[in-house]
Amino acid sequence: MSTPATATTNEPAQAKLSTLDRFLPVWIIAAMIIGLLLGRLVPGLAVALDSVKVADVSLPIALGLLVMMYPVLAKVRYNETGRVLADKKLMITSLLINWLAAPAFMFALAWIFLPDLPEYRTGLIIVGLARCIAMVLIWNDLACGDREAAAVLVAINSVFQVLAFGLLGWFYLQWLPNLLGLPTTSGEFSFWAITLSVLVFLGIPLLAGFLTRTIGEKTKGRTWYEDRFLPKIGPFALYGLLFTIVLLFALQGDEITSNPLNVARIALPLLIYFIVVFAVGMIVGRGLKLGYEKTTTLAFTAAGNNFELAIAVAIGTYGVASGQALAGVVGPLIEVPILVALVYVALWSRRRFFPEYAWHPTHAKRQEPQT
């Protein structure tokens, strides 16, 4: 979301998060409550939202989604790819976990926990396909991971999603269930609908973010761009997310209040997913001797998900009032507190499973957060 403020080496890691980011779960819950109240107090809201559309998504929600994605993609250092791309071990491992293991694991969890709820199940699978490009930069920084490696992996995930998301959606929502003899998702599914949603809600802000950084650095320099410009636009990612959540919950109010147990059923596989995939990333990175910083980056980029894109795709493909969209909205509510906790797990593991860290003077400058 928003760009964390620069912190001194002796400053607690929590201080790197702005107030908006630090209390993100609180804001999300508040947005949900406001949305539920609007849904009950404002008659005809659904009709009004559906009156003007962009890519089959109501204009207000489409604007919220685009505002949500742009600041995140403007943060990526697109030109710093050489060093990280040269690390074949990190690159191959990241691609395998991000694009093979993690989506397959979410597919399995969705069918295990939601076999009787096809809309929510489809929404979870879409979340699993949306690889993290957003808050992973914050979690990685708090856990003292490799910043440049994280930026490059984020850029690769961004481009890869534009090119392959639709194909993967078809594979996990149509082809694989047919192969396994499982019922497929609803007839509303369309490879081209998902591809169009990705092109609009990821492609447009990705291009805008790339052009913004390129022009900004050329005209004003990187220091101005990252220290002055990014902090100004960063909070708009959260504003866009909260605005979208308010509207979604206004439309989903009846479903949520009537079936709160279903929301809990969505949350449980998400909880398992984040913890297990993070653990796998840490174990594999340590086994490959990537070192603490790259191992941490590998784990967070694998465990985190781009819930902004998942929400956009679910809305664009299935509609704002769909169960798929609700499953996407539950994502950040679970992901944020879990990944904050995993920051502390990573820092705890640094001194216990990466003993070489203790005798490198440069590493001693980066402190663990105070509890």
Short mmCIF file of C-alpha atoms in Angstrom, two decimals:
data_model
loop_
_atom_site.label_atom_id
_atom_site.label_comp_id
_atom_site.label_asym_id
_atom_site.label_seq_id
_atom_site.Cartn_x
_atom_site.Cartn_y
_atom_site.Cartn_z
CA MET A 1 0.00 0.00 0.00
CA SER A 2 1.45 3.35 0.95
CA THR A 3 5.21 3.74 0.98
CA PRO A 4 6.63 3.36 4.48
CA ALA A 5 8.49 6.28 5.92
CA THR A 6 12.26 6.03 6.07
CA ALA A 7 13.41 4.72 9.44
CA THR A 8 16.73 4.90 11.21
CA THR A 9 18.62 1.71 11.91
CA ASN A 10 17.72 1.79 15.62
CA GLU A 11 14.05 2.51 15.02
CA PRO A 12 11.46 -0.22 15.64
CA ALA A 13 10.34 -1.85 12.44
CA GLN A 14 6.73 -0.94 13.14
CA ALA A 15 7.69 2.73 12.82
CA LYS A 16 8.40 2.20 9.13
CA LEU A 17 4.69 1.71 8.60
CA SER A 18 2.50 4.77 8.37
CA THR A 19 -0.52 5.00 10.63
CA LEU A 20 -2.68 3.98 7.68
CA ASP A 21 -0.66 0.82 7.05
CA ARG A 22 -0.14 -0.10 10.71
CA PHE A 23 -3.88 -0.20 11.39
CA LEU A 24 -4.92 -1.59 8.01
CA PRO A 25 -7.06 -4.41 9.52
CA VAL A 26 -8.93 -1.78 11.56
CA TRP A 27 -9.62 0.34 8.48
CA ILE A 28 -10.76 -2.71 6.52
CA ILE A 29 -13.19 -3.72 9.26
CA ALA A 30 -14.47 -0.12 9.48
CA ALA A 31 -14.95 -0.05 5.69
CA MET A 32 -16.89 -3.32 5.88
CA ILE A 33 -19.20 -1.92 8.57
CA ILE A 34 -19.76 1.31 6.63
CA GLY A 35 -20.53 -0.70 3.52
CA LEU A 36 -23.05 -2.88 5.35
CA LEU A 37 -24.78 0.21 6.75
CA LEU A 38 -24.91 1.86 3.31
CA GLY A 39 -26.40 -1.27 1.82
CA ARG A 40 -29.25 -1.11 4.31
CA LEU A 41 -29.76 2.66 4.39
CA VAL A 42 -29.37 3.62 0.71
CA PRO A 43 -32.07 2.07 -1.49
CA GLY A 44 -31.22 1.59 -5.16
CA LEU A 45 -27.48 1.66 -4.56
CA ALA A 46 -26.88 -1.45 -6.68
CA VAL A 47 -28.82 0.01 -9.61
CA ALA A 48 -26.86 3.28 -9.39
CA LEU A 49 -23.50 1.49 -9.32
CA ASP A 50 -24.45 -0.63 -12.30
CA SER A 51 -25.64 2.28 -14.44
CA VAL A 52 -22.22 3.16 -15.93
CA LYS A 53 -19.63 0.47 -16.60
CA VAL A 54 -15.96 0.09 -17.56
CA ALA A 55 -15.00 -3.40 -18.75
CA ASP A 56 -18.28 -4.70 -17.29
CA VAL A 57 -17.45 -3.14 -13.91
CA SER A 58 -19.39 -0.19 -12.48
CA LEU A 59 -17.48 3.04 -13.02
CA PRO A 60 -17.09 3.96 -9.31
CA ILE A 61 -15.68 0.54 -8.48
CA ALA A 62 -13.48 0.54 -11.59
CA LEU A 63 -11.99 3.88 -10.52
CA GLY A 64 -11.42 2.54 -7.01
CA LEU A 65 -9.61 -0.50 -8.39
CA LEU A 66 -7.37 1.56 -10.69
CA VAL A 67 -6.52 4.02 -7.91
CA MET A 68 -5.75 1.05 -5.67
CA MET A 69 -3.26 -0.49 -8.12
CA TYR A 70 -1.40 2.53 -9.49
CA PRO A 71 0.67 3.68 -6.44
CA VAL A 72 1.88 0.13 -5.80
CA LEU A 73 3.16 -0.26 -9.35
CA ALA A 74 4.72 3.20 -9.34
CA LYS A 75 6.98 2.01 -6.50
CA VAL A 76 8.67 -0.76 -8.48
CA ARG A 77 12.26 -0.14 -9.63
CA TYR A 78 11.84 -1.55 -13.11
CA ASN A 79 15.43 -0.89 -14.19
CA GLU A 80 17.13 -2.83 -11.39
CA THR A 81 16.92 -6.30 -12.84
CA GLY A 82 20.47 -7.32 -13.71
CA ARG A 83 21.76 -8.49 -10.33
CA VAL A 84 18.62 -10.37 -9.38
CA LEU A 85 18.07 -11.92 -12.81
CA ALA A 86 21.64 -13.21 -12.65
CA ASP A 87 20.76 -15.22 -9.55
CA LYS A 88 19.30 -18.19 -11.39
CA LYS A 89 18.70 -20.16 -8.19
CA LEU A 90 16.52 -17.43 -6.70
CA MET A 91 14.68 -16.74 -9.96
CA ILE A 92 13.84 -20.36 -10.78
CA THR A 93 12.79 -21.12 -7.20
CA SER A 94 10.58 -18.05 -7.03
CA LEU A 95 8.87 -18.84 -10.33
CA LEU A 96 8.26 -22.46 -9.29
CA ILE A 97 6.76 -21.55 -5.93
CA ASN A 98 4.81 -18.53 -7.16
CA TRP A 99 3.36 -19.93 -10.35
CA LEU A 100 3.23 -23.69 -9.80
CA ALA A 101 3.21 -24.70 -6.13
CA ALA A 102 1.24 -21.84 -4.53
CA PRO A 103 -1.70 -21.75 -7.01
CA ALA A 104 -1.94 -25.56 -6.88
CA PHE A 105 -1.98 -25.47 -3.08
CA MET A 106 -4.76 -22.85 -3.04
CA PHE A 107 -6.71 -24.94 -5.56
CA ALA A 108 -6.47 -27.92 -3.20
CA LEU A 109 -7.47 -25.87 -0.14
CA ALA A 110 -10.43 -24.35 -1.96
CA TRP A 111 -11.80 -27.77 -2.87
CA ILE A 112 -11.10 -29.25 0.57
CA PHE A 113 -12.77 -26.46 2.57
CA LEU A 114 -15.41 -25.18 0.13
CA PRO A 115 -16.61 -28.17 -1.93
CA ASP A 116 -20.24 -27.08 -1.56
CA LEU A 117 -19.72 -23.33 -2.16
CA PRO A 118 -18.60 -22.97 -5.80
CA GLU A 119 -18.61 -19.15 -5.92
CA TYR A 120 -16.40 -18.78 -2.84
CA ARG A 121 -14.24 -21.65 -4.03
CA THR A 122 -13.68 -19.93 -7.37
CA GLY A 123 -12.87 -16.67 -5.57
CA LEU A 124 -10.21 -18.40 -3.47
CA ILE A 125 -8.64 -19.98 -6.54
CA ILE A 126 -8.48 -16.53 -8.17
CA VAL A 127 -6.75 -15.19 -5.03
CA GLY A 128 -4.20 -18.00 -5.35
CA LEU A 129 -3.47 -17.02 -8.95
CA ALA A 130 -2.91 -13.34 -8.09
CA ARG A 131 0.72 -13.31 -7.04
CA CYS A 132 1.83 -10.60 -4.66
CA ILE A 133 2.98 -7.29 -6.11
CA ALA A 134 1.81 -4.91 -3.43
CA MET A 135 2.42 -5.06 0.31
CA VAL A 136 5.19 -7.62 -0.07
CA LEU A 137 7.54 -4.64 -0.46
CA ILE A 138 6.58 -3.50 3.03
CA TRP A 139 6.72 -6.92 4.67
CA ASN A 140 10.06 -7.62 3.01
CA ASP A 141 11.50 -4.35 4.24
CA LEU A 142 10.28 -4.88 7.81
CA ALA A 143 11.83 -8.34 7.85
CA CYS A 144 15.16 -6.98 6.50
CA GLY A 145 14.90 -8.87 3.23
CA ASP A 146 16.65 -8.04 -0.03
CA ARG A 147 14.94 -4.88 -1.31
CA GLU A 148 16.27 -5.05 -4.87
CA ALA A 149 15.39 -8.73 -5.21
CA ALA A 150 11.88 -8.02 -3.95
CA ALA A 151 11.44 -5.17 -6.45
CA VAL A 152 12.54 -7.34 -9.38
CA LEU A 153 10.34 -10.28 -8.34
CA VAL A 154 7.42 -7.87 -8.02
CA ALA A 155 8.09 -6.54 -11.53
CA ILE A 156 8.31 -10.07 -12.93
CA ASN A 157 5.08 -11.09 -11.19
CA SER A 158 3.36 -7.99 -12.56
CA VAL A 159 4.32 -8.71 -16.17
CA PHE A 160 3.69 -12.44 -15.83
CA GLN A 161 0.18 -11.83 -14.53
CA VAL A 162 -0.69 -9.70 -17.54
CA LEU A 163 0.53 -12.45 -19.88
CA ALA A 164 -0.61 -15.61 -18.11
CA PHE A 165 -3.43 -14.91 -15.64
CA GLY A 166 -6.20 -15.73 -18.08
CA LEU A 167 -4.56 -19.00 -19.13
CA LEU A 168 -4.02 -20.06 -15.52
CA GLY A 169 -7.61 -19.15 -14.70
CA TRP A 170 -8.81 -21.43 -17.48
CA PHE A 171 -6.46 -24.21 -16.28
CA TYR A 172 -7.56 -24.16 -12.62
CA LEU A 173 -11.22 -23.28 -13.12
CA GLN A 174 -12.01 -25.38 -16.19
CA TRP A 175 -9.39 -27.84 -17.45
CA LEU A 176 -8.07 -29.29 -14.18
CA PRO A 177 -11.52 -29.80 -12.57
CA ASN A 178 -12.66 -31.56 -15.76
CA LEU A 179 -9.55 -33.76 -15.68
CA LEU A 180 -10.20 -34.69 -12.03
CA GLY A 181 -13.90 -35.26 -12.58
CA LEU A 182 -14.89 -32.26 -10.48
CA PRO A 183 -17.70 -29.85 -11.33
CA THR A 184 -16.41 -26.75 -13.11
CA THR A 185 -17.14 -23.19 -12.22
CA SER A 186 -20.26 -21.43 -13.44
CA GLY A 187 -20.97 -20.82 -17.10
CA GLU A 188 -20.16 -17.16 -16.53
CA PHE A 189 -16.48 -18.04 -16.65
CA SER A 190 -14.66 -16.81 -19.69
CA PHE A 191 -10.96 -16.95 -20.47
CA TRP A 192 -11.30 -13.67 -22.32
CA ALA A 193 -13.27 -12.02 -19.53
CA ILE A 194 -10.49 -12.76 -17.04
CA THR A 195 -7.82 -11.68 -19.52
CA LEU A 196 -9.65 -8.42 -20.18
CA SER A 197 -9.98 -7.74 -16.44
CA VAL A 198 -6.24 -8.28 -15.96
CA LEU A 199 -5.35 -6.09 -18.94
CA VAL A 200 -7.57 -3.27 -17.69
CA PHE A 201 -6.99 -3.41 -13.94
CA LEU A 202 -3.32 -4.48 -13.98
CA GLY A 203 -2.12 -3.52 -17.45
CA ILE A 204 -3.24 0.12 -17.26
CA PRO A 205 -1.79 0.89 -13.81
CA LEU A 206 1.35 -1.15 -14.64
CA LEU A 207 1.98 1.00 -17.71
CA ALA A 208 1.15 4.15 -15.74
CA GLY A 209 3.48 3.13 -12.91
CA PHE A 210 6.32 2.35 -15.30
CA LEU A 211 5.93 5.65 -17.15
CA THR A 212 5.61 7.61 -13.91
CA ARG A 213 8.85 6.20 -12.50
CA THR A 214 10.72 6.55 -15.79
CA ILE A 215 9.68 10.16 -16.35
CA GLY A 216 9.93 11.10 -12.68
CA GLU A 217 13.47 9.78 -12.26
CA LYS A 218 14.65 11.35 -15.52
CA THR A 219 13.26 14.79 -14.69
CA LYS A 220 13.69 14.96 -10.91
CA GLY A 221 15.99 12.09 -9.95
CA ARG A 222 15.44 8.94 -7.89
CA THR A 223 15.89 10.65 -4.51
CA TRP A 224 13.08 13.12 -5.22
CA TYR A 225 10.90 10.43 -6.73
CA GLU A 226 11.19 7.96 -3.83
CA ASP A 227 11.50 10.39 -0.90
CA ARG A 228 8.99 13.03 -1.96
CA PHE A 229 6.70 11.81 -4.74
CA LEU A 230 5.98 8.22 -3.65
CA PRO A 231 4.99 9.13 -0.08
CA LYS A 232 2.41 11.55 -1.51
CA ILE A 233 0.71 9.05 -3.81
CA GLY A 234 1.25 5.95 -1.64
CA PRO A 235 -1.80 6.38 0.64
CA PHE A 236 -4.12 6.45 -2.38
CA ALA A 237 -3.63 2.69 -2.77
CA LEU A 238 -5.25 2.21 0.62
CA TYR A 239 -7.93 4.79 -0.10
CA GLY A 240 -8.82 2.92 -3.30
CA LEU A 241 -8.93 -0.40 -1.47
CA LEU A 242 -11.14 0.93 1.33
CA PHE A 243 -13.45 2.68 -1.14
CA THR A 244 -13.84 -0.57 -3.10
CA ILE A 245 -14.49 -2.57 0.08
CA VAL A 246 -17.20 -0.12 1.18
CA LEU A 247 -19.03 -0.52 -2.13
CA LEU A 248 -18.59 -4.29 -2.24
CA PHE A 249 -19.93 -4.77 1.27
CA ALA A 250 -22.81 -2.43 0.53
CA LEU A 251 -23.76 -4.82 -2.28
CA GLN A 252 -22.89 -8.00 -0.35
CA GLY A 253 -24.60 -7.02 2.91
CA ASP A 254 -27.47 -9.51 2.79
CA GLU A 255 -25.20 -12.43 1.93
CA ILE A 256 -22.71 -11.58 4.68
CA THR A 257 -25.20 -11.00 7.47
CA SER A 258 -27.25 -14.05 6.47
CA ASN A 259 -24.25 -16.42 6.22
CA PRO A 260 -21.40 -15.27 8.51
CA LEU A 261 -20.22 -18.88 8.78
CA ASN A 262 -19.44 -18.87 5.07
CA VAL A 263 -17.09 -15.90 5.58
CA ALA A 264 -15.33 -17.87 8.32
CA ARG A 265 -15.02 -20.81 5.95
CA ILE A 266 -13.29 -18.56 3.42
CA ALA A 267 -10.91 -17.27 6.10
CA LEU A 268 -9.68 -20.68 7.30
CA PRO A 269 -8.02 -21.90 4.06
CA LEU A 270 -6.51 -18.45 3.60
CA LEU A 271 -4.94 -18.68 7.06
CA ILE A 272 -3.48 -22.10 6.29
CA TYR A 273 -2.27 -20.94 2.88
CA PHE A 274 -0.30 -17.93 4.13
CA ILE A 275 1.44 -19.85 6.93
CA VAL A 276 2.30 -22.97 4.92
CA VAL A 277 3.56 -21.19 1.80
CA PHE A 278 5.69 -18.82 3.88
CA ALA A 279 7.20 -21.76 5.77
CA VAL A 280 7.96 -23.58 2.52
CA GLY A 281 9.68 -20.47 1.12
CA MET A 282 11.88 -20.13 4.22
CA ILE A 283 12.77 -23.83 4.32
CA VAL A 284 13.54 -24.04 0.59
CA GLY A 285 15.58 -20.80 0.63
CA ARG A 286 17.66 -21.99 3.57
CA GLY A 287 18.14 -25.39 1.94
CA LEU A 288 19.41 -23.70 -1.22
CA LYS A 289 21.73 -21.49 0.86
CA LEU A 290 20.29 -18.28 -0.55
CA GLY A 291 21.15 -16.42 2.65
CA TYR A 292 18.71 -14.78 5.04
CA GLU A 293 17.84 -11.71 2.99
CA LYS A 294 16.99 -13.51 -0.26
CA THR A 295 15.32 -16.37 1.61
CA THR A 296 13.05 -13.89 3.37
CA THR A 297 12.25 -12.18 0.09
CA LEU A 298 11.46 -15.55 -1.50
CA ALA A 299 9.13 -16.48 1.37
CA PHE A 300 7.17 -13.22 1.42
CA THR A 301 6.78 -12.95 -2.35
CA ALA A 302 5.48 -16.52 -2.34
CA ALA A 303 3.11 -16.18 0.64
CA GLY A 304 1.61 -12.80 -0.20
CA ASN A 305 -1.14 -12.37 -2.75
CA ASN A 306 -2.23 -9.50 -4.94
CA PHE A 307 -5.70 -9.21 -3.45
CA GLU A 308 -6.23 -5.97 -5.37
CA LEU A 309 -6.02 -7.84 -8.67
CA ALA A 310 -8.05 -10.77 -7.32
CA ILE A 311 -10.86 -8.40 -6.36
CA ALA A 312 -10.68 -6.67 -9.75
CA VAL A 313 -10.78 -9.94 -11.70
CA ALA A 314 -13.61 -11.36 -9.59
CA ILE A 315 -15.68 -8.21 -10.07
CA GLY A 316 -14.89 -7.89 -13.76
CA THR A 317 -15.66 -11.54 -14.49
CA TYR A 318 -18.47 -12.44 -12.09
CA GLY A 319 -19.93 -9.11 -10.94
CA VAL A 320 -19.76 -6.89 -7.89
CA ALA A 321 -22.37 -8.84 -5.94
CA SER A 322 -20.82 -12.27 -6.59
CA GLY A 323 -19.46 -14.70 -4.04
CA GLN A 324 -16.19 -14.64 -5.95
CA ALA A 325 -15.83 -10.92 -5.22
CA LEU A 326 -16.61 -11.47 -1.53
CA ALA A 327 -13.90 -14.14 -1.30
CA GLY A 328 -11.42 -11.65 -2.74
CA VAL A 329 -12.42 -9.01 -0.19
CA VAL A 330 -11.89 -11.40 2.73
CA GLY A 331 -8.29 -11.86 1.50
CA PRO A 332 -6.70 -8.65 2.86
CA LEU A 333 -8.57 -8.97 6.16
CA ILE A 334 -6.73 -12.25 6.78
CA GLU A 335 -3.48 -11.54 4.94
CA VAL A 336 -2.48 -8.32 6.66
CA PRO A 337 -2.34 -9.47 10.32
CA ILE A 338 -0.90 -12.87 9.39
CA LEU A 339 1.97 -11.44 7.33
CA VAL A 340 2.72 -8.86 10.02
CA ALA A 341 3.12 -11.78 12.43
CA LEU A 342 5.31 -13.60 9.91
CA VAL A 343 7.67 -10.60 9.85
CA TYR A 344 8.51 -11.45 13.46
CA VAL A 345 8.81 -15.13 12.61
CA ALA A 346 11.34 -14.30 9.90
CA LEU A 347 13.39 -12.11 12.24
CA TRP A 348 13.28 -14.80 14.90
CA SER A 349 14.57 -17.35 12.41
CA ARG A 350 17.45 -15.10 11.34
CA ARG A 351 19.61 -15.75 14.42
CA ARG A 352 18.57 -19.36 14.83
CA PHE A 353 18.71 -20.76 11.31
CA PHE A 354 21.11 -18.36 9.58
CA PRO A 355 24.12 -18.38 11.94
CA GLU A 356 26.38 -16.65 9.42
CA TYR A 357 24.31 -13.50 10.01
CA ALA A 358 25.73 -13.02 13.50
CA TRP A 359 29.29 -12.25 12.40
CA HIS A 360 28.66 -9.94 9.46
CA PRO A 361 29.09 -6.33 10.69
CA THR A 362 26.84 -4.93 7.94
CA HIS A 363 23.98 -7.08 9.14
CA ALA A 364 24.24 -5.80 12.68
CA LYS A 365 23.02 -2.39 11.53
CA ARG A 366 19.52 -3.69 10.84
CA GLN A 367 17.64 -4.19 14.09
CA GLU A 368 14.73 -6.42 14.95
CA PRO A 369 11.49 -4.71 15.91
CA GLN A 370 10.86 -4.19 19.60
CA THR A 371 8.02 -6.20 21.07
#
